[in-house]
CSV table of N, CA, C and O in Angstrom, one decimal:
chain,number,residue,atom,x,y,z
S,1,UNK,N,95.7,79.0,99.4
S,1,UNK,CA,96.0,80.3,99.7
S,1,UNK,C,94.7,81.3,99.4
S,1,UNK,O,94.1,81.2,98.5
S,2,UNK,N,94.4,82.0,100.5
S,2,UNK,CA,93.3,82.9,100.5
S,2,UNK,C,93.7,84.3,100.0
S,2,UNK,O,94.5,84.8,100.5
S,3,UNK,N,92.9,84.8,98.9
S,3,UNK,CA,93.3,86.2,98.4
S,3,UNK,C,92.0,87.1,98.9
S,3,UNK,O,91.0,86.7,98.4
S,4,UNK,N,92.5,88.1,99.5
S,4,UNK,CA,91.4,89.0,99.9
S,4,UNK,C,91.2,90.1,98.8
S,4,UNK,O,92.1,90.5,98.2
S,5,UNK,N,90.0,90.5,98.6
S,5,UNK,CA,89.6,91.4,97.6
S,5,UNK,C,90.2,92.8,98.0
S,5,UNK,O,90.2,93.1,99.1
S,6,UNK,N,90.4,93.6,97.1
S,6,UNK,CA,90.7,95.0,97.4
S,6,UNK,C,89.6,95.9,97.7
S,6,UNK,O,88.5,95.8,96.9
S,7,UNK,N,89.5,96.5,98.9
S,7,UNK,CA,88.5,97.2,99.4
S,7,UNK,C,88.6,98.6,99.0
S,7,UNK,O,89.6,99.1,99.6
S,8,UNK,N,87.8,99.3,98.2
S,8,UNK,CA,88.0,100.7,98.1
S,8,UNK,C,87.6,101.5,99.5
S,8,UNK,O,86.4,101.4,100.0
S,9,UNK,N,88.5,102.4,99.8
S,9,UNK,CA,88.1,103.0,101.0
S,9,UNK,C,87.0,104.1,100.7
S,9,UNK,O,86.4,104.5,101.5
S,10,UNK,N,87.0,104.6,99.5
S,10,UNK,CA,85.8,105.5,99.0
S,10,UNK,C,84.6,104.8,99.3
S,10,UNK,O,83.6,105.4,99.8
S,11,UNK,N,84.3,103.6,98.8
S,11,UNK,CA,83.1,102.9,98.8
S,11,UNK,C,82.8,102.5,100.2
S,11,UNK,O,81.6,102.6,100.8
S,12,UNK,N,83.8,102.3,101.0
S,12,UNK,CA,83.7,101.8,102.5
S,12,UNK,C,83.2,103.0,103.2
S,12,UNK,O,82.3,103.0,104.0
S,13,UNK,N,83.8,104.1,102.9
S,13,UNK,CA,83.3,105.4,103.5
S,13,UNK,C,81.9,105.8,103.3
S,13,UNK,O,81.1,106.2,104.0
S,14,UNK,N,81.6,105.7,102.0
S,14,UNK,CA,80.3,106.1,101.5
S,14,UNK,C,79.2,105.1,102.2
S,14,UNK,O,78.1,105.6,102.7
S,15,UNK,N,79.5,103.8,102.2
S,15,UNK,CA,78.6,102.9,102.8
S,15,UNK,C,78.5,103.1,104.3
S,15,UNK,O,77.3,103.0,104.8
S,16,UNK,N,79.5,103.4,104.9
S,16,UNK,CA,79.5,103.7,106.4
S,16,UNK,C,78.6,104.9,106.7
S,16,UNK,O,77.8,104.9,107.6
S,17,UNK,N,78.7,106.0,105.8
S,17,UNK,CA,78.0,107.1,106.2
S,17,UNK,C,76.6,106.9,105.7
S,17,UNK,O,75.6,107.4,106.5
S,18,UNK,N,76.2,106.2,104.8
S,18,UNK,CA,74.9,105.9,104.4
S,18,UNK,C,74.1,105.0,105.3
S,18,UNK,O,73.0,105.1,105.5
S,19,UNK,N,74.8,104.2,106.1
S,19,UNK,CA,74.2,103.5,107.1
S,19,UNK,C,74.0,104.0,108.4
S,19,UNK,O,73.4,103.5,109.2
S,20,UNK,N,74.7,105.1,108.5
S,20,UNK,CA,74.5,106.0,109.9
S,20,UNK,C,73.2,106.6,109.9
S,20,UNK,O,72.5,106.8,108.9
S,21,UNK,N,72.9,107.2,111.1
S,21,UNK,CA,71.6,107.9,111.2
S,21,UNK,C,71.6,109.1,110.3
S,21,UNK,O,72.6,109.9,110.2
S,22,UNK,N,70.4,109.4,109.7
S,22,UNK,CA,70.4,110.5,108.8
S,22,UNK,C,70.5,111.8,109.5
S,22,UNK,O,69.9,112.0,110.7
S,23,UNK,N,71.1,112.8,108.9
S,23,UNK,CA,71.3,114.2,109.5
S,23,UNK,C,70.1,115.0,108.9
S,23,UNK,O,69.9,114.8,107.7
S,24,UNK,N,69.6,116.0,109.5
S,24,UNK,CA,68.7,116.9,109.0
S,24,UNK,C,69.2,117.6,107.7
S,24,UNK,O,68.5,117.8,106.7
S,25,UNK,N,70.4,118.1,107.8
S,25,UNK,CA,70.9,118.9,106.7
S,25,UNK,C,71.8,118.0,105.8
S,25,UNK,O,72.8,117.6,106.0
S,26,UNK,N,71.0,117.5,104.5
S,26,UNK,CA,71.5,116.5,103.8
S,26,UNK,C,72.7,117.1,103.0
S,26,UNK,O,73.6,116.3,102.7
S,27,UNK,N,72.8,118.5,102.8
S,27,UNK,CA,74.0,119.0,102.0
S,27,UNK,C,75.1,118.9,102.8
S,27,UNK,O,76.3,118.6,102.5
S,28,UNK,N,75.1,119.1,104.3
S,28,UNK,CA,76.3,118.9,105.1
S,28,UNK,C,76.7,117.6,105.1
S,28,UNK,O,78.0,117.2,105.1
S,29,UNK,N,75.7,116.6,105.2
S,29,UNK,CA,76.0,115.3,105.2
S,29,UNK,C,76.7,114.7,103.9
S,29,UNK,O,77.8,114.0,104.0
S,30,UNK,N,76.4,115.1,102.9
S,30,UNK,CA,76.9,114.7,101.5
S,30,UNK,C,78.2,115.5,101.4
S,30,UNK,O,79.1,114.8,101.0
S,31,UNK,N,78.4,116.7,101.8
S,31,UNK,CA,79.7,117.4,101.8
S,31,UNK,C,80.8,116.6,102.7
S,31,UNK,O,81.9,116.2,102.3
S,32,UNK,N,80.3,116.4,103.9
S,32,UNK,CA,81.2,115.5,104.9
S,32,UNK,C,81.5,114.1,104.3
S,32,UNK,O,82.7,113.8,104.4
S,33,UNK,N,80.6,113.5,103.7
S,33,UNK,CA,80.8,112.2,103.1
S,33,UNK,C,81.9,112.2,102.1
S,33,UNK,O,82.9,111.3,102.1
S,34,UNK,N,81.8,113.0,101.1
S,34,UNK,CA,82.7,113.1,100.1
S,34,UNK,C,84.2,113.8,100.6
S,34,UNK,O,85.3,113.4,100.1
S,35,UNK,N,84.0,114.5,101.6
S,35,UNK,CA,85.4,115.1,102.2
S,35,UNK,C,86.1,113.9,102.7
S,35,UNK,O,87.3,113.8,102.7
S,36,UNK,N,85.3,113.1,103.6
S,36,UNK,CA,85.9,111.9,104.2
S,36,UNK,C,86.5,111.0,103.2
S,36,UNK,O,87.6,110.3,103.4
S,37,UNK,N,85.7,110.7,102.0
S,37,UNK,CA,86.1,109.8,101.1
S,37,UNK,C,87.4,110.4,100.3
S,37,UNK,O,88.4,109.6,100.1
S,38,UNK,N,87.6,111.7,100.1
S,38,UNK,CA,88.7,112.3,99.5
S,38,UNK,C,89.9,112.1,100.4
S,38,UNK,O,91.0,112.1,100.1
S,39,UNK,N,89.7,112.3,101.8
S,39,UNK,CA,90.7,112.2,102.7
S,39,UNK,C,91.2,110.8,102.8
S,39,UNK,O,92.4,110.5,102.8
S,40,UNK,N,90.4,109.8,102.5
S,40,UNK,CA,90.8,108.3,102.4
S,40,UNK,C,91.6,108.1,101.2
S,40,UNK,O,92.6,107.4,101.3
S,41,UNK,N,91.2,108.7,100.1
S,41,UNK,CA,91.9,108.7,98.9
S,41,UNK,C,93.4,109.3,99.1
S,41,UNK,O,94.3,108.7,98.6
S,42,UNK,N,93.4,110.4,99.7
S,42,UNK,CA,94.8,111.0,100.0
S,42,UNK,C,95.7,110.1,100.9
S,42,UNK,O,96.8,109.9,100.6
S,43,UNK,N,95.1,109.5,101.9
S,43,UNK,CA,95.8,108.5,102.6
S,43,UNK,C,96.3,107.3,102.0
S,43,UNK,O,97.4,106.9,102.1
S,44,UNK,N,95.7,106.9,101.1
S,44,UNK,CA,96.0,105.7,100.2
S,44,UNK,C,97.2,106.1,99.3
S,44,UNK,O,98.0,105.3,99.1
S,45,UNK,N,96.8,107.4,98.8
S,45,UNK,CA,97.9,107.9,97.9
S,45,UNK,C,99.3,108.0,98.6
S,45,UNK,O,100.4,107.7,98.1
S,46,UNK,N,99.3,108.6,100.0
S,46,UNK,CA,100.4,108.7,100.6
S,46,UNK,C,101.2,107.5,101.0
S,46,UNK,O,102.4,107.3,100.9
S,47,UNK,N,100.3,106.5,101.4
S,47,UNK,CA,100.7,105.1,101.6
S,47,UNK,C,101.5,104.5,100.5
S,47,UNK,O,102.6,104.0,100.6
S,48,UNK,N,100.9,104.7,99.2
S,48,UNK,CA,101.4,104.1,98.1
S,48,UNK,C,102.8,104.9,97.8
S,48,UNK,O,103.7,104.2,97.3
S,49,UNK,N,102.9,106.0,97.9
S,49,UNK,CA,104.0,106.9,97.6
S,49,UNK,C,105.1,106.5,98.5
S,49,UNK,O,106.2,106.4,98.1
S,50,UNK,N,104.9,106.3,99.8
S,50,UNK,CA,106.0,105.9,100.8
S,50,UNK,C,106.5,104.6,100.5
S,50,UNK,O,107.7,104.3,100.4
S,51,UNK,N,105.6,103.6,100.0
S,51,UNK,CA,106.0,102.2,99.7
S,51,UNK,C,107.1,102.2,98.5
S,51,UNK,O,108.0,101.7,98.4
S,52,UNK,N,106.6,103.1,97.4
S,52,UNK,CA,107.3,103.2,96.2
S,52,UNK,C,108.6,103.8,96.5
S,52,UNK,O,109.7,103.4,95.9
S,53,UNK,N,108.7,104.9,97.3
S,53,UNK,CA,110.0,105.5,97.6
S,53,UNK,C,110.9,104.5,98.4
S,53,UNK,O,112.1,104.4,98.1
S,54,UNK,N,110.3,103.7,99.4
S,54,UNK,CA,111.2,102.7,99.9
S,54,UNK,C,111.6,101.7,98.9
S,54,UNK,O,112.9,101.3,99.1
S,55,UNK,N,110.9,101.2,98.1
S,55,UNK,CA,111.3,100.3,97.1
S,55,UNK,C,112.3,100.9,96.2
S,55,UNK,O,113.4,100.2,96.0
S,56,UNK,N,112.2,102.2,95.9
S,56,UNK,CA,113.2,102.8,94.9
S,56,UNK,C,114.5,103.0,95.7
S,56,UNK,O,115.6,103.2,95.0
S,57,UNK,N,114.5,103.2,97.0
S,57,UNK,CA,115.6,103.5,97.7
S,57,UNK,C,116.4,102.1,98.1
S,57,UNK,O,117.5,102.2,98.8
S,58,UNK,N,115.9,101.1,98.0
S,58,UNK,CA,116.5,99.9,98.1
S,58,UNK,C,116.2,99.3,99.5
S,58,UNK,O,116.8,98.2,99.8
S,59,UNK,N,115.2,99.8,100.1
S,59,UNK,CA,114.8,99.1,101.3
S,59,UNK,C,114.1,97.9,101.1
S,59,UNK,O,113.5,97.6,100.1
S,60,UNK,N,114.1,97.1,102.2
S,60,UNK,CA,113.4,95.8,102.1
S,60,UNK,C,111.9,95.8,102.2
S,60,UNK,O,111.2,95.9,103.3
S,61,UNK,N,111.3,96.0,100.9
S,61,UNK,CA,109.7,96.1,100.8
S,61,UNK,C,109.4,95.0,99.9
S,61,UNK,O,109.9,94.7,98.8
S,62,UNK,N,108.3,94.4,100.3
S,62,UNK,CA,107.7,93.4,99.5
S,62,UNK,C,107.0,94.0,98.2
S,62,UNK,O,106.3,94.8,98.3
S,63,UNK,N,107.5,93.5,97.1
S,63,UNK,CA,107.0,94.1,95.7
S,63,UNK,C,105.6,93.9,95.7
S,63,UNK,O,104.8,94.7,95.1
S,64,UNK,N,105.0,92.9,96.1
S,64,UNK,CA,103.5,92.6,96.1
S,64,UNK,C,102.8,93.6,96.9
S,64,UNK,O,101.9,94.2,96.5
S,65,UNK,N,103.2,94.0,98.0
S,65,UNK,CA,102.7,95.0,98.8
S,65,UNK,C,102.8,96.4,98.1
S,65,UNK,O,101.7,97.1,98.1
S,66,UNK,N,103.7,96.8,97.4
S,66,UNK,CA,103.9,98.0,96.6
S,66,UNK,C,102.8,98.0,95.6
S,66,UNK,O,102.0,99.0,95.2
S,67,UNK,N,102.8,96.9,94.8
S,67,UNK,CA,101.9,96.9,93.7
S,67,UNK,C,100.4,96.9,94.0
S,67,UNK,O,99.5,97.6,93.5
S,68,UNK,N,100.1,96.2,95.2
S,68,UNK,CA,98.7,96.2,95.7
S,68,UNK,C,98.3,97.6,96.1
S,68,UNK,O,97.2,98.1,95.9
S,69,UNK,N,99.2,98.4,96.8
S,69,UNK,CA,98.9,99.6,97.2
S,69,UNK,C,98.8,100.5,96.2
S,69,UNK,O,97.9,101.5,96.1
S,70,UNK,N,99.6,100.4,95.0
S,70,UNK,CA,99.4,101.3,93.9
S,70,UNK,C,98.1,101.0,93.1
S,70,UNK,O,97.5,102.0,92.8
S,71,UNK,N,97.7,99.8,93.1
S,71,UNK,CA,96.4,99.4,92.4
S,71,UNK,C,95.3,100.0,93.3
S,71,UNK,O,94.3,100.4,92.6
S,72,UNK,N,95.3,99.9,94.6
S,72,UNK,CA,94.3,100.3,95.4
S,72,UNK,C,94.1,101.8,95.2
S,72,UNK,O,93.0,102.3,95.1
S,73,UNK,N,95.2,102.5,95.1
S,73,UNK,CA,95.2,104.1,94.9
S,73,UNK,C,94.4,104.3,93.6
S,73,UNK,O,93.6,105.2,93.5
S,74,UNK,N,94.9,103.5,92.6
S,74,UNK,CA,94.3,103.7,91.1
S,74,UNK,C,92.8,103.4,91.2
S,74,UNK,O,92.0,104.2,90.7
S,75,UNK,N,92.4,102.5,91.9
S,75,UNK,CA,91.0,102.1,91.9
S,75,UNK,C,90.3,103.2,92.5
S,75,UNK,O,89.2,103.7,92.2
S,76,UNK,N,90.8,103.7,93.8
S,76,UNK,CA,90.2,104.7,94.5
S,76,UNK,C,90.0,106.1,93.8
S,76,UNK,O,88.8,106.7,93.7
S,77,UNK,N,91.0,106.3,93.0
S,77,UNK,CA,91.1,107.6,92.2
S,77,UNK,C,90.0,107.4,91.0
S,77,UNK,O,89.2,108.4,90.8
S,78,UNK,N,89.9,106.2,90.5
S,78,UNK,CA,88.8,106.1,89.4
S,78,UNK,C,87.4,106.2,90.0
S,78,UNK,O,86.5,106.8,89.3
S,79,UNK,N,87.3,105.7,91.1
S,79,UNK,CA,85.9,105.8,91.9
S,79,UNK,C,85.6,107.2,92.1
S,79,UNK,O,84.5,107.7,91.8
S,80,UNK,N,86.6,108.0,92.5
S,80,UNK,CA,86.4,109.5,93.0
S,80,UNK,C,86.0,110.2,91.5
S,80,UNK,O,85.2,111.1,91.6
S,81,UNK,N,86.6,109.9,90.6
S,81,UNK,CA,86.4,110.5,89.1
S,81,UNK,C,84.9,110.2,88.7
S,81,UNK,O,84.2,111.0,88.3
S,82,UNK,N,84.6,108.8,88.9
S,82,UNK,CA,83.3,108.4,88.5
S,82,UNK,C,82.3,109.2,89.4
S,82,UNK,O,81.1,109.6,88.8
S,83,UNK,N,82.4,109.3,90.6
S,83,UNK,CA,81.5,110.0,91.6
S,83,UNK,C,81.4,111.4,91.0
S,83,UNK,O,80.3,112.0,91.0
S,84,UNK,N,82.5,112.1,90.7
S,84,UNK,CA,82.5,113.5,90.3
S,84,UNK,C,81.6,113.6,89.0
S,84,UNK,O,80.8,114.5,88.9
S,85,UNK,N,81.9,112.7,88.2
S,85,UNK,CA,81.2,112.8,86.9
S,85,UNK,C,79.8,112.7,87.1
S,85,UNK,O,78.9,113.3,86.4
S,86,UNK,N,79.2,111.7,88.0
S,86,UNK,CA,77.8,111.5,88.3
S,86,UNK,C,77.3,112.8,88.9
S,86,UNK,O,76.2,113.2,88.7
S,87,UNK,N,78.1,113.5,89.9
S,87,UNK,CA,77.6,114.7,90.5
S,87,UNK,C,77.4,115.8,89.4
S,87,UNK,O,76.4,116.6,89.4
S,88,UNK,N,78.4,115.9,88.5
S,88,UNK,CA,78.3,116.9,87.5
S,88,UNK,C,77.0,116.6,86.5
S,88,UNK,O,76.4,117.5,86.2
S,89,UNK,N,76.8,115.3,86.3
S,89,UNK,CA,75.7,115.1,85.3
S,89,UNK,C,74.4,115.3,86.1
S,89,UNK,O,73.4,115.8,85.4
S,90,UNK,N,74.3,115.1,87.3
S,90,UNK,CA,73.1,115.4,88.1
S,90,UNK,C,72.9,117.0,88.2
S,90,UNK,O,71.8,117.4,88.0
S,91,UNK,N,74.1,117.7,88.3
S,91,UNK,CA,73.7,119.2,88.3
S,91,UNK,C,73.4,119.7,87.0
S,91,UNK,O,72.5,120.5,87.0
S,92,UNK,N,73.8,119.1,85.9
S,92,UNK,CA,73.5,119.6,84.6
S,92,UNK,C,71.9,119.2,84.4
S,92,UNK,O,71.2,119.9,83.8
S,93,UNK,N,71.5,118.1,84.8
S,93,UNK,CA,70.1,117.6,84.7
S,93,UNK,C,69.1,118.5,85.5
S,93,UNK,O,68.2,119.0,85.0
S,94,UNK,N,69.7,118.8,86.6
S,94,UNK,CA,68.8,119.8,87.5
S,94,UNK,C,68.8,121.2,86.9
S,94,UNK,O,67.6,121.8,86.9
S,95,UNK,N,69.9,121.7,86.5
S,95,UNK,CA,70.1,122.8,85.9
S,95,UNK,C,69.0,123.0,84.7
S,95,UNK,O,68.5,124.1,84.3
S,96,UNK,N,68.9,121.9,83.9
S,96,UNK,CA,68.2,121.9,82.5
S,96,UNK,C,66.6,121.8,82.8
S,96,UNK,O,65.8,121.8,81.8
S,97,UNK,N,66.3,121.6,84.0
S,97,UNK,CA,64.8,121.3,84.4
S,97,UNK,C,64.1,122.6,84.1
S,97,UNK,O,64.6,123.6,84.5
S,98,UNK,N,63.0,122.4,83.6
S,98,UNK,CA,62.0,123.6,83.4
S,98,UNK,C,61.1,123.9,84.8
S,98,UNK,O,60.8,122.8,85.2
S,99,UNK,N,61.0,125.0,85.0
S,99,UNK,CA,60.4,125.4,86.4
S,99,UNK,C,58.9,125.7,86.1
S,99,UNK,O,58.6,126.4,85.2
């Protein structure tokens, strides 16, 4: 039995954006990258919520699919929080630089 690893949509989106041709305005590129990553997080959250609702209402849903979707959402959320924390740290470091 082959088990596929959980692929974070946030990491996939960031990797896809970083491998694309560079845009002159890096601020817009960074903003768009994180916006796309957050949209991916929102989609995985909605998918997970739908599966949980189906399971709770008694519909025929594979429990493993529900648990994998919930875990994928949790991983994506943790990655988003880690990225946010790194951005805040970078901002603080830049703010504290002497000019």
